[in-house]
CSV table of C-alpha atoms and ligand atoms in Angstrom, one decimal:
chain,number,residue,atom,x,y,z
A,1,MET,CA,28.4,-29.4,3.7
A,2,ARG,CA,25.8,-27.6,5.8
A,3,THR,CA,22.3,-27.4,4.5
A,4,VAL,CA,20.2,-24.3,5.2
A,5,ARG,CA,16.4,-24.4,4.7
A,6,VAL,CA,14.9,-21.3,3.1
A,7,GLY,CA,11.2,-20.3,3.0
A,8,LEU,CA,9.8,-17.8,0.5
A,9,LEU,CA,7.0,-15.4,1.0
A,10,GLY,CA,6.0,-14.6,-2.6
A,11,LEU,CA,6.7,-16.4,-5.9
A,12,GLY,CA,6.2,-13.7,-8.4
A,13,VAL,CA,8.8,-12.1,-10.7
A,14,VAL,CA,11.6,-12.1,-8.2
A,15,GLY,CA,10.5,-15.0,-6.1
A,16,SER,CA,10.4,-17.4,-9.1
A,17,ALA,CA,13.9,-16.4,-10.1
A,18,VAL,CA,15.1,-17.0,-6.6
A,19,ALA,CA,13.4,-20.3,-6.3
A,20,ARG,CA,14.8,-21.4,-9.7
A,21,ALA,CA,18.3,-20.6,-8.6
A,22,ILE,CA,17.9,-22.5,-5.3
A,23,LEU,CA,16.4,-25.5,-7.0
A,24,GLU,CA,19.1,-25.6,-9.7
A,25,ASP,CA,21.8,-24.7,-7.1
A,26,HIS,CA,23.5,-22.6,-9.7
A,27,GLY,CA,27.0,-23.6,-8.4
A,28,MET,CA,26.1,-21.7,-5.2
A,29,ALA,CA,26.9,-24.5,-2.8
A,30,GLU,CA,30.4,-25.0,-4.3
A,31,ARG,CA,31.2,-21.3,-4.2
A,32,SER,CA,29.7,-20.6,-0.8
A,33,GLY,CA,30.2,-23.8,1.1
A,34,VAL,CA,26.5,-23.8,2.1
A,35,ARG,CA,23.7,-25.8,0.4
A,36,LEU,CA,20.4,-24.0,0.2
A,37,GLU,CA,17.2,-26.0,0.3
A,38,LEU,CA,13.8,-24.6,-0.7
A,39,ALA,CA,11.5,-25.6,2.1
A,40,LYS,CA,8.2,-23.8,1.3
A,41,ALA,CA,6.9,-20.9,-0.8
A,42,ALA,CA,3.7,-18.9,0.1
A,43,VAL,CA,1.6,-17.2,-2.6
A,44,ARG,CA,-1.9,-15.7,-2.8
A,45,ASP,CA,-3.3,-17.8,-5.5
A,46,LEU,CA,-2.4,-21.5,-5.7
A,47,SER,CA,-3.9,-21.9,-9.1
A,48,LYS,CA,-1.8,-19.3,-10.9
A,49,LYS,CA,0.7,-20.5,-13.5
A,50,ARG,CA,4.3,-20.0,-12.2
A,51,ALA,CA,7.6,-19.2,-14.0
A,52,VAL,CA,9.1,-22.1,-12.0
A,53,ASN,CA,8.1,-25.7,-11.3
A,54,LEU,CA,8.2,-26.4,-7.6
A,55,PRO,CA,8.4,-30.0,-6.2
A,56,ALA,CA,5.0,-31.1,-5.0
A,57,GLY,CA,3.9,-29.9,-1.6
A,58,LEU,CA,6.2,-26.8,-1.4
A,59,LEU,CA,3.5,-24.2,-2.4
A,60,THR,CA,1.1,-22.9,0.2
A,61,ALA,CA,-1.5,-20.2,0.4
A,62,ASP,CA,-0.8,-19.7,4.1
A,63,PRO,CA,2.3,-17.5,4.9
A,64,ALA,CA,2.2,-18.6,8.5
A,65,GLU,CA,3.3,-22.1,7.3
A,66,VAL,CA,6.6,-20.4,6.2
A,67,VAL,CA,7.0,-18.1,9.1
A,68,ASN,CA,6.3,-20.7,11.8
A,69,ASP,CA,8.1,-23.7,10.2
A,70,PRO,CA,10.8,-24.7,12.8
A,71,GLN,CA,12.8,-26.3,10.0
A,72,ILE,CA,13.2,-23.0,8.1
A,73,SER,CA,16.1,-20.8,9.3
A,74,ILE,CA,15.9,-18.0,6.6
A,75,VAL,CA,12.7,-16.4,5.4
A,76,VAL,CA,12.9,-14.4,2.1
A,77,GLU,CA,10.1,-11.9,1.8
A,78,LEU,CA,9.3,-11.1,-1.9
A,79,MET,CA,5.7,-10.1,-1.6
A,80,GLY,CA,6.0,-6.4,-1.7
A,81,GLY,CA,3.8,-3.7,0.0
A,82,GLU,CA,3.6,-2.6,3.6
A,83,ASN,CA,1.1,-5.1,4.8
A,84,PRO,CA,1.0,-8.0,5.5
A,85,ALA,CA,4.7,-7.9,4.8
A,86,PHE,CA,5.4,-6.0,8.0
A,87,ASP,CA,3.6,-8.5,10.2
A,88,LEU,CA,5.1,-11.5,8.5
A,89,ILE,CA,8.7,-10.1,8.7
A,90,SER,CA,8.2,-9.3,12.4
A,91,SER,CA,6.7,-12.7,13.1
A,92,ALA,CA,9.5,-14.5,11.3
A,93,LEU,CA,12.2,-12.5,13.2
A,94,SER,CA,10.4,-13.0,16.5
A,95,SER,CA,10.2,-16.8,15.9
A,96,GLY,CA,14.0,-16.9,15.4
A,97,LYS,CA,14.5,-16.7,11.7
A,98,HIS,CA,16.8,-14.4,9.7
A,99,VAL,CA,14.9,-12.4,7.1
A,100,ILE,CA,16.0,-11.2,3.7
A,101,SER,CA,13.7,-8.8,1.9
A,102,ALA,CA,13.6,-6.9,-1.4
A,103,ASN,CA,10.7,-4.8,-0.2
A,104,LYS,CA,11.6,-1.1,-0.4
A,105,GLU,CA,8.2,0.1,0.7
A,106,VAL,CA,8.0,-1.7,4.0
A,107,LEU,CA,11.7,-1.0,4.7
A,108,ALA,CA,11.3,2.7,4.0
A,109,LYS,CA,8.1,3.1,6.0
A,110,ARG,CA,8.6,0.7,8.8
A,111,GLY,CA,12.4,-0.1,8.7
A,112,ASP,CA,13.1,1.3,12.1
A,113,ALA,CA,10.5,-0.9,13.8
A,114,LEU,CA,11.6,-4.0,11.9
A,115,LEU,CA,15.3,-3.4,12.7
A,116,THR,CA,14.4,-3.1,16.4
A,117,VAL,CA,12.5,-6.4,16.2
A,118,ALA,CA,15.5,-8.0,14.5
A,119,SER,CA,17.9,-6.6,17.1
A,120,GLU,CA,15.7,-7.8,20.0
A,121,ALA,CA,15.4,-11.2,18.4
A,122,GLY,CA,19.2,-11.3,17.7
A,123,LYS,CA,18.4,-12.1,14.1
A,124,ARG,CA,19.5,-10.5,10.8
A,125,LEU,CA,17.2,-8.4,8.6
A,126,VAL,CA,19.0,-7.7,5.3
A,127,TYR,CA,17.7,-6.1,2.2
A,128,GLU,CA,20.3,-5.4,-0.5
A,129,ALA,CA,17.8,-6.0,-3.3
A,130,SER,CA,15.5,-3.3,-2.0
A,131,VAL,CA,17.7,-0.5,-3.5
A,132,GLY,CA,19.2,-0.8,-7.0
A,133,GLY,CA,18.0,-4.3,-7.8
A,134,GLY,CA,21.1,-6.3,-8.8
A,135,VAL,CA,23.6,-3.5,-8.1
A,136,PRO,CA,25.4,-4.1,-4.8
A,137,ILE,CA,24.9,-0.8,-2.9
A,138,LEU,CA,23.9,-1.4,0.7
A,139,ASN,CA,26.6,-4.0,1.5
A,140,PRO,CA,29.4,-1.8,0.1
A,141,ILE,CA,28.1,1.1,2.1
A,142,SER,CA,27.9,-0.8,5.3
A,143,ASP,CA,31.0,-2.9,4.8
A,144,ASP,CA,33.7,-1.8,2.3
A,145,LEU,CA,33.0,2.0,2.9
A,146,LEU,CA,32.7,1.9,6.6
A,147,ALA,CA,36.0,3.8,7.1
A,148,ASN,CA,34.5,6.7,5.3
A,149,ARG,CA,32.5,9.7,6.5
A,150,LEU,CA,30.0,9.8,3.6
A,151,ASN,CA,29.1,13.2,2.3
A,152,SER,CA,26.6,12.5,-0.3
A,153,ILE,CA,24.7,9.8,-2.2
A,154,ARG,CA,23.1,10.7,-5.5
A,155,ALA,CA,21.4,8.1,-7.6
A,156,ILE,CA,19.4,7.1,-10.6
A,157,ILE,CA,17.4,4.4,-8.7
A,158,ASN,CA,14.3,4.1,-10.7
A,159,GLY,CA,14.7,2.2,-14.0
A,160,THR,CA,11.2,3.0,-15.4
A,161,THR,CA,11.7,6.7,-15.2
A,162,ASN,CA,15.2,6.5,-16.6
A,163,TYR,CA,14.0,4.4,-19.5
A,164,ILE,CA,11.3,7.0,-20.2
A,165,LEU,CA,13.7,10.0,-19.9
A,166,THR,CA,16.3,8.3,-22.0
A,167,ARG,CA,13.8,7.7,-24.9
A,168,MET,CA,12.5,11.3,-24.6
A,169,SER,CA,16.0,12.5,-24.8
A,170,SER,CA,17.2,10.3,-27.7
A,171,GLU,CA,14.0,10.4,-29.8
A,172,GLY,CA,12.7,13.9,-29.0
A,173,ALA,CA,9.4,12.1,-28.1
A,174,ALA,CA,6.7,13.4,-25.8
A,175,TYR,CA,6.3,12.1,-22.3
A,176,ASP,CA,2.8,10.6,-22.7
A,177,ALA,CA,3.8,8.7,-25.9
A,178,VAL,CA,6.9,7.2,-24.3
A,179,LEU,CA,5.0,6.3,-21.2
A,180,GLN,CA,2.4,4.5,-23.1
A,181,ASP,CA,5.0,2.6,-25.1
A,182,ALA,CA,6.9,1.7,-21.9
A,183,GLN,CA,3.7,0.3,-20.5
A,184,GLN,CA,3.2,-1.9,-23.6
A,185,LEU,CA,6.8,-3.1,-23.4
A,186,GLY,CA,6.5,-4.0,-19.7
A,187,TYR,CA,8.9,-1.3,-18.5
A,188,ALA,CA,6.1,0.6,-16.7
A,189,GLU,CA,3.2,-0.7,-14.7
A,190,ALA,CA,-0.4,-0.2,-15.8
A,191,ASP,CA,-0.6,2.2,-12.9
A,192,PRO,CA,2.8,4.0,-13.2
A,193,THR,CA,2.3,6.4,-10.3
A,194,ALA,CA,4.8,4.8,-7.9
A,195,ASP,CA,7.5,5.2,-10.5
A,196,VAL,CA,6.8,8.4,-12.5
A,197,ASP,CA,5.7,10.4,-9.5
A,198,GLY,CA,8.9,9.5,-7.6
A,199,PHE,CA,7.4,7.4,-4.7
A,200,ASP,CA,9.7,4.4,-5.5
A,201,ALA,CA,12.8,6.6,-5.6
A,202,VAL,CA,11.7,8.2,-2.3
A,203,TYR,CA,11.5,4.7,-0.6
A,204,LYS,CA,15.0,3.9,-1.8
A,205,ILE,CA,16.6,7.1,-0.8
A,206,ALA,CA,14.9,6.8,2.7
A,207,ILE,CA,16.6,3.4,3.0
A,208,LEU,CA,19.9,4.8,1.9
A,209,GLY,CA,19.5,7.8,4.3
A,210,ARG,CA,19.0,5.5,7.3
A,211,LEU,CA,21.8,3.1,6.3
A,212,ALA,CA,24.5,5.5,5.4
A,213,PHE,CA,23.7,8.5,7.6
A,214,GLY,CA,21.6,7.0,10.5
A,215,THR,CA,18.7,9.4,9.5
A,216,SER,CA,15.2,8.0,9.9
A,217,ALA,CA,13.1,10.2,7.7
A,218,ALA,CA,9.3,9.8,7.3
A,219,VAL,CA,8.8,9.1,3.6
A,220,GLU,CA,6.0,11.8,3.5
A,221,GLY,CA,8.6,14.4,4.5
A,222,ILE,CA,11.0,13.7,1.7
A,223,HIS,CA,10.9,16.3,-1.1
A,224,ARG,CA,9.4,14.5,-4.1
A,225,GLU,CA,8.7,15.6,-7.7
A,226,GLY,CA,7.9,13.2,-10.6
A,227,ILE,CA,8.8,13.5,-14.3
A,228,GLY,CA,5.3,14.3,-15.6
A,229,ARG,CA,6.2,18.0,-16.4
A,230,ILE,CA,9.3,17.2,-18.5
A,231,ALA,CA,8.7,18.0,-22.1
A,232,ALA,CA,10.7,17.0,-25.2
A,233,ARG,CA,11.8,20.6,-25.6
A,234,ASP,CA,13.4,20.6,-22.1
A,235,PHE,CA,15.8,18.0,-23.4
A,236,ARG,CA,16.6,20.1,-26.4
A,237,TYR,CA,17.2,23.2,-24.4
A,238,ALA,CA,19.1,21.4,-21.7
A,239,ASP,CA,21.3,19.8,-24.4
A,240,GLU,CA,22.1,23.2,-25.8
A,241,LEU,CA,23.2,24.3,-22.4
A,242,GLY,CA,25.4,21.2,-21.9
A,243,PHE,CA,23.0,19.1,-19.7
A,244,THR,CA,20.6,16.1,-19.8
A,245,ILE,CA,17.7,15.5,-17.5
A,246,LYS,CA,17.5,12.6,-15.0
A,247,LEU,CA,15.3,11.7,-12.0
A,248,VAL,CA,17.8,12.1,-9.2
A,249,ALA,CA,17.4,10.8,-5.7
A,250,ALA,CA,19.9,12.4,-3.3
A,251,ALA,CA,20.9,12.2,0.4
A,252,GLN,CA,23.4,14.9,1.2
A,253,ARG,CA,25.1,16.1,4.3
A,254,THR,CA,24.5,19.8,4.8
A,255,PRO,CA,25.1,22.1,7.8
A,256,GLU,CA,21.4,21.7,8.8
A,257,GLY,CA,21.5,17.9,8.6
A,258,LEU,CA,20.7,15.3,5.9
A,259,LEU,CA,18.9,16.7,2.9
A,260,LEU,CA,16.8,14.0,1.2
A,261,ARG,CA,15.3,14.9,-2.2
A,262,VAL,CA,13.8,13.2,-5.3
A,263,HIS,CA,13.2,15.3,-8.4
A,264,PRO,CA,14.2,15.7,-12.1
A,265,SER,CA,17.5,17.5,-12.4
A,266,LEU,CA,19.7,18.9,-15.0
A,267,VAL,CA,22.9,16.7,-15.0
A,268,PRO,CA,26.0,18.0,-16.8
A,269,LEU,CA,26.7,15.9,-20.0
A,270,ASP,CA,30.3,15.2,-19.0
A,271,VAL,CA,29.6,13.4,-15.6
A,272,PRO,CA,29.1,9.6,-15.4
A,273,MET,CA,25.4,9.9,-14.4
A,274,ALA,CA,24.5,11.6,-17.6
A,275,SER,CA,25.3,8.5,-19.6
A,276,VAL,CA,23.3,6.0,-17.5
A,277,ASN,CA,20.7,5.1,-20.0
A,278,GLY,CA,17.6,3.0,-20.3
A,279,ALA,CA,16.5,1.0,-17.3
A,280,MET,CA,20.0,1.1,-15.8
A,281,ASN,CA,20.5,2.3,-12.2
A,282,MET,CA,23.6,4.1,-10.9
A,283,VAL,CA,24.5,5.2,-7.4
A,284,GLU,CA,27.2,7.9,-6.9
A,285,ILE,CA,28.7,7.8,-3.4
A,286,GLU,CA,31.1,10.4,-2.1
A,287,GLY,CA,33.2,9.4,0.9
A,288,ASP,CA,35.9,11.5,2.5
A,289,LEU,CA,38.6,8.8,2.0
A,290,VAL,CA,37.4,7.1,-1.2
A,291,GLY,CA,36.3,10.2,-3.1
A,292,PRO,CA,33.6,9.7,-5.7
A,293,LEU,CA,32.5,6.2,-6.5
A,294,TRP,CA,30.0,5.0,-9.0
A,295,LEU,CA,28.0,1.7,-8.9
A,296,GLN,CA,26.0,0.9,-12.0
A,297,GLY,CA,24.0,-2.0,-13.3
A,298,ALA,CA,20.5,-3.5,-13.7
A,299,GLY,CA,18.2,-1.9,-11.1
A,300,ALA,CA,15.4,-4.5,-11.6
A,301,GLY,CA,14.5,-7.7,-13.4
A,302,PRO,CA,14.1,-11.2,-12.0
A,303,GLU,CA,17.7,-12.4,-12.3
A,304,PRO,CA,19.6,-9.3,-11.3
A,305,THR,CA,17.3,-8.9,-8.3
A,306,ALA,CA,17.7,-12.6,-7.4
A,307,SER,CA,21.4,-12.1,-7.5
A,308,ALA,CA,21.2,-9.5,-4.7
A,309,VAL,CA,18.6,-11.5,-2.7
A,310,LEU,CA,20.7,-14.7,-2.9
A,311,GLY,CA,23.9,-12.8,-2.1
A,312,ASP,CA,22.2,-11.8,1.2
A,313,VAL,CA,20.8,-15.3,1.8
A,314,LEU,CA,24.3,-16.8,1.4
A,315,ARG,CA,25.9,-14.2,3.5
A,316,VAL,CA,23.5,-14.9,6.3
A,317,ALA,CA,23.6,-18.6,5.8
A,318,ARG,CA,27.4,-18.5,6.2
A,319,GLY,CA,27.0,-16.5,9.4
A,320,LEU,CA,28.4,-13.2,8.0
A,321,ASP,CA,27.1,-9.7,8.8
A,322,GLY,CA,24.7,-8.0,6.5
A,323,PRO,CA,23.7,-4.3,6.2
A,324,GLY,CA,21.0,-2.6,8.1
A,325,SER,CA,21.4,-3.7,11.7
A,326,VAL,CA,25.1,-2.7,11.7
A,327,VAL,CA,25.7,0.7,10.2
A,328,SER,CA,22.9,2.7,11.7
A,329,ALA,CA,24.2,1.9,15.2
A,330,ARG,CA,27.7,3.0,14.3
A,331,VAL,CA,27.1,6.4,12.6
A,332,GLN,CA,26.1,9.5,14.3
A,333,SER,CA,22.5,10.1,13.2
A,334,LEU,CA,21.8,13.4,11.3
A,335,PRO,CA,18.5,15.3,11.6
A,336,VAL,CA,16.5,15.8,8.4
A,337,ALA,CA,17.4,19.1,6.7
A,338,PRO,CA,14.6,21.2,5.1
A,339,MET,CA,14.4,21.4,1.3
A,340,SER,CA,14.0,25.2,1.6
A,341,GLY,CA,17.7,25.4,2.5
A,342,HIS,CA,18.9,23.6,-0.6
A,343,ILE,CA,21.3,25.7,-2.8
A,344,CYS,CA,21.7,25.1,-6.5
A,345,GLN,CA,21.5,26.6,-9.9
A,346,TYR,CA,18.1,26.5,-11.6
A,347,TYR,CA,16.8,26.1,-15.1
A,348,ILE,CA,13.5,28.0,-15.6
A,349,ARG,CA,11.4,27.6,-18.8
A,350,LEU,CA,8.7,30.2,-19.3
A,351,THR,CA,6.2,30.8,-22.0
A,352,ALA,CA,6.3,34.6,-22.2
A,353,SER,CA,4.7,37.3,-24.3
A,354,ASP,CA,7.1,38.1,-27.1
A,355,ARG,CA,7.3,41.8,-26.5
A,356,PRO,CA,9.8,44.3,-25.2
A,357,GLY,CA,10.3,44.6,-21.4
A,358,VAL,CA,9.5,41.0,-20.6
A,359,LEU,CA,13.1,40.2,-19.6
A,360,ALA,CA,13.4,43.3,-17.4
A,361,GLN,CA,10.3,42.2,-15.4
A,362,VAL,CA,11.4,38.6,-15.0
A,363,ALA,CA,14.9,39.8,-14.0
A,364,LYS,CA,13.5,42.2,-11.4
A,365,VAL,CA,11.5,39.4,-9.7
A,366,LEU,CA,14.6,37.2,-9.6
A,367,GLY,CA,16.8,40.0,-8.5
A,368,ASP,CA,14.4,40.9,-5.7
A,369,ALA,CA,14.7,37.3,-4.5
A,370,ALA,CA,18.5,37.6,-4.5
A,371,ILE,CA,18.8,35.3,-7.5
A,372,SER,CA,21.2,36.3,-10.2
A,373,ILE,CA,20.8,35.2,-13.8
A,374,ARG,CA,23.6,33.3,-15.5
A,375,SER,CA,22.2,33.2,-19.0
A,376,VAL,CA,18.9,33.8,-20.8
A,377,ILE,CA,18.0,32.2,-24.1
A,378,GLN,CA,15.0,33.0,-26.1
A,379,MET,CA,14.1,29.7,-27.8
A,380,ASP,CA,11.1,28.7,-29.9
A,381,THR,CA,9.0,31.8,-30.9
A,382,ASP,CA,5.5,31.5,-32.1
A,383,ALA,CA,4.8,34.6,-34.2
A,384,GLU,CA,1.1,33.8,-34.6
A,385,SER,CA,0.4,33.6,-30.8
A,386,GLY,CA,3.1,36.2,-30.0
A,387,ARG,CA,4.6,33.9,-27.5
A,388,ALA,CA,8.2,32.7,-26.9
A,389,ASP,CA,10.0,30.1,-24.8
A,390,LEU,CA,12.4,31.8,-22.5
A,391,VAL,CA,15.0,29.6,-20.8
A,392,ILE,CA,16.8,31.1,-17.9
A,393,MET,CA,19.8,29.6,-16.1
A,394,THR,CA,20.5,31.1,-12.7
A,395,HIS,CA,23.5,31.2,-10.5
A,396,SER,CA,23.3,29.3,-7.3
A,397,ALA,CA,20.3,30.3,-5.3
A,398,LEU,CA,18.5,29.3,-2.1
A,399,GLU,CA,15.4,27.0,-2.7
A,400,ALA,CA,13.2,29.2,-0.5
A,401,ASN,CA,14.1,32.3,-2.5
A,402,MET,CA,13.5,30.4,-5.8
A,403,GLN,CA,10.1,29.2,-4.8
A,404,GLU,CA,9.1,32.7,-3.7
A,405,ALA,CA,10.3,34.1,-7.0
A,406,ALA,CA,8.5,31.3,-8.9
A,407,THR,CA,5.2,32.3,-7.3
A,408,LYS,CA,5.8,35.9,-8.3
A,409,LEU,CA,6.8,35.0,-11.9
A,410,ARG,CA,3.5,33.1,-12.3
A,411,GLY,CA,1.7,36.2,-11.3
A,412,LEU,CA,3.4,38.4,-14.0
A,413,ASP,CA,1.1,39.5,-16.9
A,414,VAL,CA,3.9,38.9,-19.4
A,415,VAL,CA,4.4,35.3,-18.2
A,416,VAL,CA,1.8,33.0,-19.8
A,417,GLU,CA,3.1,30.0,-18.0
A,418,LEU,CA,6.0,28.9,-15.9
A,419,ASP,CA,6.4,25.6,-17.6
A,420,ASN,CA,9.3,24.1,-15.8
A,421,LEU,CA,11.6,24.8,-12.9
A,422,LEU,CA,14.4,22.3,-12.7
A,423,ARG,CA,17.3,22.1,-10.3
A,424,VAL,CA,20.9,21.6,-11.6
A,425,GLU,CA,23.1,19.0,-10.0
A,426,SER,CA,26.3,20.6,-8.9
A,427,TYR,CA,29.7,18.9,-9.4
A,428,GLY,CA,31.9,21.4,-7.7
A,429,GLN,CA,32.0,23.6,-10.8
A,430,ALA,CA,32.1,27.4,-10.4
A,431,THR,CA,28.6,28.8,-10.0
B,501,NAP,N1,10.4,-7.0,-10.0
B,501,NAP,C1,11.6,-6.4,-9.8
B,501,NAP,O1,12.4,-6.3,-10.7
B,501,NAP,C2,12.1,-6.0,-8.4
B,501,NAP,C3,13.3,-5.4,-8.2
B,501,NAP,C4,13.8,-5.0,-7.0
B,501,NAP,C5,12.9,-5.2,-5.9
B,501,NAP,N2,11.7,-5.8,-6.1
B,501,NAP,C6,10.8,-6.0,-4.9
B,501,NAP,O2,10.6,-7.4,-4.7
B,501,NAP,C7,9.4,-7.6,-4.2
B,501,NAP,C8,8.6,-8.6,-5.1
B,501,NAP,O3,8.5,-8.0,-6.4
B,501,NAP,P1,7.9,-8.9,-7.6
B,501,NAP,O4,8.1,-8.0,-8.8
B,501,NAP,O5,8.4,-10.2,-7.6
B,501,NAP,O6,6.3,-8.9,-7.2
B,501,NAP,P2,5.2,-9.8,-7.8
B,501,NAP,O7,5.6,-10.4,-9.1
B,501,NAP,O8,3.9,-9.0,-7.7
B,501,NAP,O9,5.1,-11.0,-6.8
B,501,NAP,C9,4.6,-10.9,-5.5
B,501,NAP,C10,4.4,-12.3,-4.9
B,501,NAP,O10,3.9,-12.2,-3.6
B,501,NAP,C11,2.7,-13.0,-3.5
B,501,NAP,N3,1.8,-12.3,-2.5
B,501,NAP,C12,1.4,-11.0,-2.5
B,501,NAP,N4,0.6,-10.8,-1.4
B,501,NAP,C13,0.5,-11.9,-0.8
B,501,NAP,C14,-0.2,-12.4,0.4
B,501,NAP,N5,-1.0,-11.5,1.1
B,501,NAP,N6,-0.1,-13.6,0.8
B,501,NAP,C15,0.7,-14.5,0.1
B,501,NAP,N7,1.4,-14.2,-1.0
B,501,NAP,C16,1.3,-12.9,-1.4
B,501,NAP,C17,2.1,-13.1,-4.8
B,501,NAP,O11,1.2,-14.2,-4.9
B,501,NAP,P3,0.5,-14.6,-6.3
B,501,NAP,O12,1.6,-14.9,-7.3
B,501,NAP,O13,-0.3,-15.7,-6.0
B,501,NAP,O14,-0.3,-13.4,-6.7
B,501,NAP,C18,3.3,-13.1,-5.7
B,501,NAP,O15,3.8,-14.5,-5.8
B,501,NAP,C19,8.7,-6.3,-4.1
B,501,NAP,O16,8.9,-5.8,-2.8
B,501,NAP,C20,9.4,-5.4,-5.1
B,501,NAP,O17,9.4,-4.0,-4.7
B,501,NAP,C21,11.2,-6.2,-7.3
């Protein structure tokens, strides 16, 4: 049986699980026909307690020892962040090693450059674990679904925000309270910005956009909204209307090109995405031959992520193709479409003065922007302050028109606040 020597860059949450599985073999040699050998692991702090016991001499504080070791043929980058990961991945590829990475940030921001280095070096750069943790997504797209012209990918690809939204929905709890609890339970980082403001989902949808549609989008150019404005009452109102609320990341083929967007959306209660709860991830792919397809599972965590990482390691060790370097060369690349051209229904929640004529003024602003109202519901009314929650569902409208109308609505005397403006995910129903 062939032995393939593997070097790790990073031995944290994921790196430790990967190292443990390699050291214990986990039946991988028998299943794959290749024996993996852990040759070296680079960390920042040699004195830190690890979740895995490595044989003496394997740990180093110098990543160059991994990248330059002639005995290592596969480098697994599990450090995270843009730098020094970018330089280390580039060096490893240039010095003739295949690289496996779970690092969505570096792949979203510098993926084109890294794939070029890989292609020039004739080496593989594969990164299944960077999107959806343990859920196989990139390999199915670049392999099993290659016969399809993909039309759209919509996904719940951030477990932290899905956990928070699920608890807000089921408990009627406020965002801040659930976030705090999620931090204590380890579902959210001490600094939750990357998750709750949508950056993590943007990185992942950028990777999917490049892989599935050949579109290289600058991450700063991808429309991004976080979940911070969602209130418990939005779930209550959405539910009455037949929806729940999810942070959706989407890459969709439109006449203008590929539309990439990350924002909270109303999702109909009767579609599979609506029942993806807790820290689970789901990716919904629509291809012209296969139709709609749903891939669901644990989007993070040491073992699920190690499953994806090691799947890539074994694929490369066995000399098989991986995603990334293959598909983008085969698909016709689509330009990035502007968010202003997006068309969907909208949910608008306003705090308005509870007096006659309010609705007429709101309807006029929307009508002037060519937006027609599908339904209006006056929800909680506060007699003391003379204010009421007004929830408006529109018919399909153009994003540019909706944004213009939103600005005007905010300027109306009768509108105390435009509390929330949420898009509705369309599933081919009549609008
Ligand atoms: N955690 C998940 O569930 C998950 C899921 C999917 C993808 N990912 C991705 O997997 C990657 C790793 O995540 P993680 O959660 O395992 O991170 P982590 O626990 O913070 O581990 C990072 C590791 O990299 C090492 N490291 C960082 N900078 C270094 C440097 N300059 N030189 C040498 N070593 C360095 C750290 O060393 P020390 O230990 O000495 O500090 C640590 O061992 C990230 O790209 C992440 O986005 C994670």
